[in-house]
């Protein structure tokens, strides 16, 4: 296929794409509070189930141009790379080779929803990344700035590996590491109010949950290895496995962890998808969740999972 084969001749489509490109070029970088929340970021449509969604996996390095950042990693190491990404996290990453493709998927989703607001057969973009959770803020800020459809961030390193020389612990977020403040909003007032609430409080850390202390102890132990220069081969690895969407409500979760000084190795934002399949891939020794359905999903996929009887979800379970 040559370049001429890729040309789009239909005037209406060309005009629409030109309008989209014009809008993209005029977007300005503002603070999270000042930026309006896009319908893409908030996922105001019903989150498609795996059986109906068309799942598209995209590498973060394909979606965004990260050549300069990867050069820092190669030449100066992981710590310098993470520090750089934190320093520039409010500057959106430049579009990469796969960006136009994902932008087109986003546009198709919105057009389908114009036809049917309850449409469930939508594209669900999964952003594959082996970056530290500390880098997640930069990725999410870039997703929101460019208003693209990626709602799930999934780590692609160590998939399917069981390593008994490394302790692997996975935590749910709300009502486990964090309080159930946000979950109360979702349960009582619905997802729209939840998205609005989390956007308004994106810079306000969540209160602690019942497993924060345990996670902090693990973090303190990890730091001893990191201070000794043992980072990538650290014998402790921790995960955040949350139903939150990266683009709409992930920022508050990551900023809460940062405010605590808690370095979680991998933050997985599933946007409501079942947790069992993801847990089966990352193979933690133990997974903690406040909702029995998630515990059962983990157990069904061969992952030891523990129920945390805390928060508003327990009231709904009893009903």
mmCIF file of C-alpha atoms in Angstrom:
data_model
loop_
_atom_site.group_PDB
_atom_site.id
_atom_site.type_symbol
_atom_site.label_atom_id
_atom_site.label_comp_id
_atom_site.label_asym_id
_atom_site.label_seq_id
_atom_site.Cartn_x
_atom_site.Cartn_y
_atom_site.Cartn_z
ATOM 1 C CA UNK A 1 0.000 0.000 0.000
ATOM 2 C CA UNK A 2 1.454 3.392 -0.995
ATOM 3 C CA UNK A 3 0.759 6.837 0.375
ATOM 4 C CA UNK A 4 -1.827 7.607 -2.309
ATOM 5 C CA UNK A 5 -3.898 4.599 -1.237
ATOM 6 C CA UNK A 6 -4.262 6.160 2.209
ATOM 7 C CA UNK A 7 -5.782 9.409 0.978
ATOM 8 C CA UNK A 8 -9.347 10.159 2.103
ATOM 9 C CA UNK A 9 -11.396 11.783 -0.634
ATOM 10 C CA UNK A 10 -14.790 12.194 0.999
ATOM 11 C CA UNK A 11 -15.206 15.949 1.629
ATOM 12 C CA UNK A 12 -17.351 15.516 4.752
ATOM 13 C CA UNK A 13 -14.807 13.234 6.431
ATOM 14 C CA UNK A 14 -11.916 15.485 5.451
ATOM 15 C CA UNK A 15 -13.704 18.537 6.866
ATOM 16 C CA UNK A 16 -14.533 16.715 10.090
ATOM 17 C CA UNK A 17 -10.951 15.518 10.589
ATOM 18 C CA UNK A 18 -9.674 19.017 9.863
ATOM 19 C CA UNK A 19 -11.998 20.392 12.529
ATOM 20 C CA UNK A 20 -10.782 17.812 15.027
ATOM 21 C CA UNK A 21 -7.132 18.604 14.250
ATOM 22 C CA UNK A 22 -7.836 22.310 14.623
ATOM 23 C CA UNK A 23 -9.430 21.741 18.010
ATOM 24 C CA UNK A 24 -6.468 19.617 19.108
ATOM 25 C CA UNK A 25 -4.012 22.354 18.160
ATOM 26 C CA UNK A 26 -5.869 25.000 20.172
ATOM 27 C CA UNK A 27 -6.028 22.997 23.396
ATOM 28 C CA UNK A 28 -4.047 24.683 26.171
ATOM 29 C CA UNK A 29 -2.276 23.086 29.131
ATOM 30 C CA UNK A 30 -4.073 24.193 32.291
ATOM 31 C CA UNK A 31 -4.310 22.883 35.811
ATOM 32 C CA UNK A 32 -6.424 19.818 36.431
ATOM 33 C CA UNK A 33 -9.021 21.822 38.334
ATOM 34 C CA UNK A 34 -9.406 24.410 35.617
ATOM 35 C CA UNK A 35 -9.609 21.941 32.733
ATOM 36 C CA UNK A 36 -13.122 20.927 31.760
ATOM 37 C CA UNK A 37 -13.729 17.208 31.954
ATOM 38 C CA UNK A 38 -14.388 15.701 28.550
ATOM 39 C CA UNK A 39 -17.065 13.071 27.900
ATOM 40 C CA UNK A 40 -14.270 10.750 26.783
ATOM 41 C CA UNK A 41 -12.348 11.152 30.028
ATOM 42 C CA UNK A 42 -15.344 10.692 32.290
ATOM 43 C CA UNK A 43 -16.613 7.669 30.391
ATOM 44 C CA UNK A 44 -20.173 8.980 30.629
ATOM 45 C CA UNK A 45 -21.339 6.067 28.533
ATOM 46 C CA UNK A 46 -21.922 2.655 30.025
ATOM 47 C CA UNK A 47 -18.572 0.923 30.371
ATOM 48 C CA UNK A 48 -18.576 -1.886 27.805
ATOM 49 C CA UNK A 49 -18.227 -5.412 29.149
ATOM 50 C CA UNK A 50 -15.437 -7.600 27.788
ATOM 51 C CA UNK A 51 -18.008 -9.684 25.887
ATOM 52 C CA UNK A 52 -19.232 -6.635 23.925
ATOM 53 C CA UNK A 53 -16.231 -4.294 23.872
ATOM 54 C CA UNK A 54 -13.705 -4.320 21.065
ATOM 55 C CA UNK A 55 -10.503 -4.304 23.112
ATOM 56 C CA UNK A 56 -7.539 -2.505 21.524
ATOM 57 C CA UNK A 57 -4.141 -2.741 23.271
ATOM 58 C CA UNK A 58 -1.693 0.090 22.554
ATOM 59 C CA UNK A 59 1.800 0.558 23.939
ATOM 60 C CA UNK A 60 2.341 3.879 25.719
ATOM 61 C CA UNK A 61 5.466 4.339 23.594
ATOM 62 C CA UNK A 62 3.362 3.951 20.423
ATOM 63 C CA UNK A 63 0.579 6.258 21.593
ATOM 64 C CA UNK A 64 3.023 8.950 22.734
ATOM 65 C CA UNK A 65 6.379 10.039 21.382
ATOM 66 C CA UNK A 66 8.680 9.117 24.272
ATOM 67 C CA UNK A 67 12.034 8.945 22.481
ATOM 68 C CA UNK A 68 13.605 11.639 24.654
ATOM 69 C CA UNK A 69 12.268 10.069 27.833
ATOM 70 C CA UNK A 70 13.541 6.612 26.863
ATOM 71 C CA UNK A 71 16.965 8.136 26.154
ATOM 72 C CA UNK A 72 17.075 9.420 29.736
ATOM 73 C CA UNK A 73 16.196 5.913 30.943
ATOM 74 C CA UNK A 74 18.931 4.275 28.865
ATOM 75 C CA UNK A 75 21.641 6.799 29.700
ATOM 76 C CA UNK A 76 20.856 7.773 33.281
ATOM 77 C CA UNK A 77 18.794 4.908 34.685
ATOM 78 C CA UNK A 78 15.336 4.283 36.125
ATOM 79 C CA UNK A 79 15.456 6.802 38.990
ATOM 80 C CA UNK A 80 16.466 9.669 36.700
ATOM 81 C CA UNK A 81 13.739 8.682 34.247
ATOM 82 C CA UNK A 82 11.027 8.619 36.947
ATOM 83 C CA UNK A 83 12.184 11.961 38.379
ATOM 84 C CA UNK A 84 12.107 13.516 34.901
ATOM 85 C CA UNK A 85 8.593 12.211 34.230
ATOM 86 C CA UNK A 86 7.363 13.629 37.543
ATOM 87 C CA UNK A 87 8.980 17.008 36.784
ATOM 88 C CA UNK A 88 7.233 17.293 33.391
ATOM 89 C CA UNK A 89 3.985 15.468 34.185
ATOM 90 C CA UNK A 90 1.879 18.587 33.562
ATOM 91 C CA UNK A 91 3.359 18.976 30.084
ATOM 92 C CA UNK A 92 1.451 16.674 27.722
ATOM 93 C CA UNK A 93 3.466 14.063 25.887
ATOM 94 C CA UNK A 94 3.639 14.521 22.127
ATOM 95 C CA UNK A 95 1.488 12.237 19.941
ATOM 96 C CA UNK A 96 3.199 9.071 18.755
ATOM 97 C CA UNK A 97 2.790 6.855 15.731
ATOM 98 C CA UNK A 98 -0.409 5.202 17.007
ATOM 99 C CA UNK A 99 -2.055 8.458 18.081
ATOM 100 C CA UNK A 100 -4.125 9.090 14.912
ATOM 101 C CA UNK A 101 -5.432 5.513 15.121
ATOM 102 C CA UNK A 102 -6.637 5.921 18.723
ATOM 103 C CA UNK A 103 -8.053 9.359 17.934
ATOM 104 C CA UNK A 104 -10.123 7.778 15.176
ATOM 105 C CA UNK A 105 -11.379 5.087 17.584
ATOM 106 C CA UNK A 106 -12.440 7.803 20.026
ATOM 107 C CA UNK A 107 -14.344 9.602 17.303
ATOM 108 C CA UNK A 108 -16.134 6.397 16.278
ATOM 109 C CA UNK A 109 -17.220 5.798 19.891
ATOM 110 C CA UNK A 110 -18.708 9.269 20.147
ATOM 111 C CA UNK A 111 -20.467 8.920 16.799
ATOM 112 C CA UNK A 112 -21.956 5.552 17.849
ATOM 113 C CA UNK A 113 -23.197 7.109 21.073
ATOM 114 C CA UNK A 114 -24.890 9.865 19.112
ATOM 115 C CA UNK A 115 -26.852 7.131 17.353
ATOM 116 C CA UNK A 116 -27.586 5.192 20.550
ATOM 117 C CA UNK A 117 -26.703 6.553 23.981
ATOM 118 C CA UNK A 118 -26.862 3.003 25.409
ATOM 119 C CA UNK A 119 -24.455 1.529 22.852
ATOM 120 C CA UNK A 120 -22.148 -1.087 24.415
ATOM 121 C CA UNK A 121 -20.249 -2.373 21.382
ATOM 122 C CA UNK A 122 -17.569 0.284 21.634
ATOM 123 C CA UNK A 123 -13.805 0.380 21.264
ATOM 124 C CA UNK A 124 -12.090 0.074 24.648
ATOM 125 C CA UNK A 125 -8.458 1.155 24.413
ATOM 126 C CA UNK A 126 -6.063 -0.473 26.874
ATOM 127 C CA UNK A 127 -2.832 1.459 27.321
ATOM 128 C CA UNK A 128 -0.020 -1.059 27.845
ATOM 129 C CA UNK A 129 2.868 0.269 29.910
ATOM 130 C CA UNK A 130 5.614 -1.113 32.110
ATOM 131 C CA UNK A 131 6.145 2.274 33.745
ATOM 132 C CA UNK A 132 6.205 2.828 37.485
ATOM 133 C CA UNK A 133 2.975 4.100 39.038
ATOM 134 C CA UNK A 134 4.862 7.358 39.637
ATOM 135 C CA UNK A 135 4.829 7.882 35.866
ATOM 136 C CA UNK A 136 1.091 7.199 35.665
ATOM 137 C CA UNK A 137 0.163 10.832 36.349
ATOM 138 C CA UNK A 138 2.054 11.959 33.240
ATOM 139 C CA UNK A 139 0.324 9.337 31.100
ATOM 140 C CA UNK A 140 -3.143 10.173 32.450
ATOM 141 C CA UNK A 141 -2.588 13.928 32.067
ATOM 142 C CA UNK A 142 -1.614 13.341 28.442
ATOM 143 C CA UNK A 143 -4.657 11.113 27.844
ATOM 144 C CA UNK A 144 -6.956 13.785 29.234
ATOM 145 C CA UNK A 145 -5.220 16.657 27.429
ATOM 146 C CA UNK A 146 -5.529 14.971 24.051
ATOM 147 C CA UNK A 147 -9.057 13.729 24.850
ATOM 148 C CA UNK A 148 -8.534 10.185 23.697
ATOM 149 C CA UNK A 149 -10.384 7.037 24.647
ATOM 150 C CA UNK A 150 -7.760 5.121 26.644
ATOM 151 C CA UNK A 151 -9.399 4.424 29.987
ATOM 152 C CA UNK A 152 -7.501 1.379 31.169
ATOM 153 C CA UNK A 153 -3.797 1.354 31.988
ATOM 154 C CA UNK A 154 -2.339 -2.133 32.201
ATOM 155 C CA UNK A 155 1.246 -3.079 32.941
ATOM 156 C CA UNK A 156 2.761 -5.410 30.381
ATOM 157 C CA UNK A 157 5.843 -6.523 32.287
ATOM 158 C CA UNK A 158 5.974 -9.868 34.040
ATOM 159 C CA UNK A 159 2.748 -11.158 32.474
ATOM 160 C CA UNK A 160 1.987 -14.726 33.469
ATOM 161 C CA UNK A 161 5.128 -15.154 35.553
ATOM 162 C CA UNK A 162 5.108 -16.749 38.997
ATOM 163 C CA UNK A 163 8.198 -15.813 40.992
ATOM 164 C CA UNK A 164 8.455 -17.154 44.517
ATOM 165 C CA UNK A 165 11.655 -15.188 45.066
ATOM 166 C CA UNK A 166 9.629 -11.997 44.848
ATOM 167 C CA UNK A 167 6.697 -11.163 47.147
ATOM 168 C CA UNK A 168 3.828 -9.773 45.050
ATOM 169 C CA UNK A 169 0.881 -8.108 46.807
ATOM 170 C CA UNK A 170 -2.087 -6.492 45.049
ATOM 171 C CA UNK A 171 -4.456 -3.998 46.660
ATOM 172 C CA UNK A 172 -7.804 -2.614 45.583
ATOM 173 C CA UNK A 173 -8.037 1.158 45.996
ATOM 174 C CA UNK A 174 -11.317 2.450 47.442
ATOM 175 C CA UNK A 175 -12.224 0.979 50.844
ATOM 176 C CA UNK A 176 -8.910 -0.930 50.946
ATOM 177 C CA UNK A 177 -5.912 1.394 50.561
ATOM 178 C CA UNK A 178 -8.188 4.443 50.584
ATOM 179 C CA UNK A 179 -11.322 5.306 52.530
ATOM 180 C CA UNK A 180 -14.727 4.604 50.991
ATOM 181 C CA UNK A 181 -15.468 8.335 50.496
ATOM 182 C CA UNK A 182 -15.618 8.102 46.696
ATOM 183 C CA UNK A 183 -17.355 4.733 46.717
ATOM 184 C CA UNK A 184 -20.159 6.207 48.829
ATOM 185 C CA UNK A 185 -20.769 8.795 46.089
ATOM 186 C CA UNK A 186 -20.843 6.102 43.404
ATOM 187 C CA UNK A 187 -23.189 3.816 45.349
ATOM 188 C CA UNK A 188 -25.624 6.514 46.455
ATOM 189 C CA UNK A 189 -25.605 8.923 43.530
ATOM 190 C CA UNK A 190 -24.313 7.020 40.490
ATOM 191 C CA UNK A 191 -21.259 7.192 38.246
ATOM 192 C CA UNK A 192 -21.893 10.669 36.845
ATOM 193 C CA UNK A 193 -21.771 12.206 40.333
ATOM 194 C CA UNK A 194 -18.739 10.046 41.149
ATOM 195 C CA UNK A 195 -16.852 11.357 38.097
ATOM 196 C CA UNK A 196 -17.811 14.933 38.953
ATOM 197 C CA UNK A 197 -16.779 14.474 42.586
ATOM 198 C CA UNK A 198 -13.379 13.000 41.698
ATOM 199 C CA UNK A 199 -12.657 15.696 39.103
ATOM 200 C CA UNK A 200 -13.388 18.421 41.661
ATOM 201 C CA UNK A 201 -11.150 16.772 44.261
ATOM 202 C CA UNK A 202 -8.385 15.528 41.976
ATOM 203 C CA UNK A 203 -5.741 17.378 44.014
ATOM 204 C CA UNK A 204 -7.171 16.451 47.436
ATOM 205 C CA UNK A 205 -5.748 13.176 48.822
ATOM 206 C CA UNK A 206 -8.181 10.488 49.887
ATOM 207 C CA UNK A 207 -8.288 9.475 53.528
ATOM 208 C CA UNK A 208 -6.562 6.248 54.576
ATOM 209 C CA UNK A 209 -8.226 2.860 54.303
ATOM 210 C CA UNK A 210 -7.769 -0.290 56.420
ATOM 211 C CA UNK A 211 -4.799 -1.667 54.435
ATOM 212 C CA UNK A 212 -2.791 1.549 54.170
ATOM 213 C CA UNK A 213 -0.577 0.686 57.121
ATOM 214 C CA UNK A 214 0.341 -2.727 55.688
ATOM 215 C CA UNK A 215 1.133 -1.148 52.316
ATOM 216 C CA UNK A 216 3.294 1.484 54.003
ATOM 217 C CA UNK A 217 5.246 -1.215 55.853
ATOM 218 C CA UNK A 218 5.899 -2.984 52.550
ATOM 219 C CA UNK A 219 6.915 0.349 51.036
ATOM 220 C CA UNK A 220 9.383 0.981 53.851
ATOM 221 C CA UNK A 221 10.941 -2.442 53.309
ATOM 222 C CA UNK A 222 11.129 -1.837 49.537
ATOM 223 C CA UNK A 223 12.916 1.452 50.110
ATOM 224 C CA UNK A 224 15.755 -0.345 51.893
ATOM 225 C CA UNK A 225 16.414 -2.359 48.748
ATOM 226 C CA UNK A 226 16.033 0.676 46.495
ATOM 227 C CA UNK A 227 18.459 2.692 48.626
ATOM 228 C CA UNK A 228 20.936 -0.151 48.187
ATOM 229 C CA UNK A 229 20.571 0.116 44.414
ATOM 230 C CA UNK A 230 18.315 -2.955 44.104
ATOM 231 C CA UNK A 231 15.383 -1.573 42.126
ATOM 232 C CA UNK A 232 14.395 -3.737 39.170
ATOM 233 C CA UNK A 233 15.339 -6.911 41.059
ATOM 234 C CA UNK A 234 13.663 -5.831 44.304
ATOM 235 C CA UNK A 235 12.149 -8.886 46.093
ATOM 236 C CA UNK A 236 8.942 -6.967 46.888
ATOM 237 C CA UNK A 237 6.470 -5.816 44.231
ATOM 238 C CA UNK A 238 3.155 -4.085 44.912
ATOM 239 C CA UNK A 239 0.141 -3.405 42.720
ATOM 240 C CA UNK A 240 -2.923 -1.177 42.758
ATOM 241 C CA UNK A 241 -5.747 -3.016 40.966
ATOM 242 C CA UNK A 242 -8.731 -0.693 40.867
ATOM 243 C CA UNK A 243 -12.042 -0.438 39.035
ATOM 244 C CA UNK A 244 -11.382 3.280 38.592
ATOM 245 C CA UNK A 245 -10.811 4.599 35.095
ATOM 246 C CA UNK A 246 -7.364 6.054 34.516
ATOM 247 C CA UNK A 247 -8.552 9.101 32.597
ATOM 248 C CA UNK A 248 -11.495 10.107 34.780
ATOM 249 C CA UNK A 249 -10.585 9.188 38.350
ATOM 250 C CA UNK A 250 -7.074 7.752 38.318
ATOM 251 C CA UNK A 251 -5.322 11.040 39.021
ATOM 252 C CA UNK A 252 -6.709 11.359 42.537
ATOM 253 C CA UNK A 253 -5.646 7.802 43.381
ATOM 254 C CA UNK A 254 -2.086 8.351 42.155
ATOM 255 C CA UNK A 255 -1.770 11.729 43.829
ATOM 256 C CA UNK A 256 -2.989 10.213 47.097
ATOM 257 C CA UNK A 257 -0.271 7.550 46.932
ATOM 258 C CA UNK A 258 2.318 10.213 46.199
ATOM 259 C CA UNK A 259 1.161 12.390 49.099
ATOM 260 C CA UNK A 260 1.665 9.392 51.405
ATOM 261 C CA UNK A 261 5.114 8.707 49.997
ATOM 262 C CA UNK A 262 3.891 5.240 48.989
ATOM 263 C CA UNK A 263 5.621 3.893 45.891
ATOM 264 C CA UNK A 264 3.352 1.327 44.226
ATOM 265 C CA UNK A 265 5.162 -0.502 41.424
ATOM 266 C CA UNK A 266 2.200 -0.943 39.088
ATOM 267 C CA UNK A 267 -1.149 0.860 38.994
ATOM 268 C CA UNK A 268 -3.778 -0.960 36.949
ATOM 269 C CA UNK A 269 -6.944 1.011 36.119
ATOM 270 C CA UNK A 270 -9.576 -1.400 34.821
ATOM 271 C CA UNK A 271 -12.534 0.958 34.226
ATOM 272 C CA UNK A 272 -15.000 -1.531 35.703
ATOM 273 C CA UNK A 273 -13.690 -4.628 33.919
ATOM 274 C CA UNK A 274 -13.531 -7.910 35.904
ATOM 275 C CA UNK A 275 -10.378 -8.194 37.983
ATOM 276 C CA UNK A 276 -9.808 -11.942 37.753
ATOM 277 C CA UNK A 277 -8.269 -12.063 34.255
ATOM 278 C CA UNK A 278 -5.811 -9.282 35.080
ATOM 279 C CA UNK A 279 -4.896 -10.864 38.416
ATOM 280 C CA UNK A 280 -4.248 -14.159 36.647
ATOM 281 C CA UNK A 281 -1.744 -12.412 34.416
ATOM 282 C CA UNK A 282 0.210 -10.534 37.097
ATOM 283 C CA UNK A 283 0.093 -13.493 39.554
ATOM 284 C CA UNK A 284 0.239 -11.761 42.958
ATOM 285 C CA UNK A 285 0.627 -14.000 45.999
ATOM 286 C CA UNK A 286 -2.323 -12.206 47.627
ATOM 287 C CA UNK A 287 -4.998 -9.754 46.503
ATOM 288 C CA UNK A 288 -7.128 -7.610 48.858
ATOM 289 C CA UNK A 289 -10.566 -6.244 47.876
ATOM 290 C CA UNK A 290 -13.639 -4.984 49.733
ATOM 291 C CA UNK A 291 -16.161 -6.468 47.292
ATOM 292 C CA UNK A 292 -16.878 -10.176 47.339
ATOM 293 C CA UNK A 293 -17.477 -10.339 43.586
ATOM 294 C CA UNK A 294 -13.887 -9.213 42.990
ATOM 295 C CA UNK A 295 -12.547 -11.674 45.539
ATOM 296 C CA UNK A 296 -14.501 -14.464 43.846
ATOM 297 C CA UNK A 297 -13.225 -13.329 40.445
ATOM 298 C CA UNK A 298 -9.664 -13.553 41.698
ATOM 299 C CA UNK A 299 -10.204 -16.994 43.201
ATOM 300 C CA UNK A 300 -11.794 -18.243 39.975
ATOM 301 C CA UNK A 301 -8.586 -17.301 38.175
ATOM 302 C CA UNK A 302 -6.291 -19.045 40.638
ATOM 303 C CA UNK A 303 -5.218 -16.019 42.705
ATOM 304 C CA UNK A 304 -5.366 -16.112 46.502
ATOM 305 C CA UNK A 305 -7.779 -13.284 47.339
ATOM 306 C CA UNK A 306 -8.853 -11.855 50.693
ATOM 307 C CA UNK A 307 -12.082 -10.015 51.488
ATOM 308 C CA UNK A 308 -11.700 -6.722 53.383
ATOM 309 C CA UNK A 309 -15.026 -6.222 55.255
ATOM 310 C CA UNK A 310 -14.921 -2.423 55.239
ATOM 311 C CA UNK A 311 -16.949 0.407 53.750
ATOM 312 C CA UNK A 312 -20.303 0.999 52.138
ATOM 313 C CA UNK A 313 -20.054 -2.054 49.863
ATOM 314 C CA UNK A 314 -20.725 -4.248 52.900
ATOM 315 C CA UNK A 315 -24.131 -2.581 53.391
ATOM 316 C CA UNK A 316 -25.093 -3.296 49.809
ATOM 317 C CA UNK A 317 -23.869 -6.887 50.107
ATOM 318 C CA UNK A 318 -26.165 -7.523 53.056
ATOM 319 C CA UNK A 319 -29.168 -6.268 51.098
#
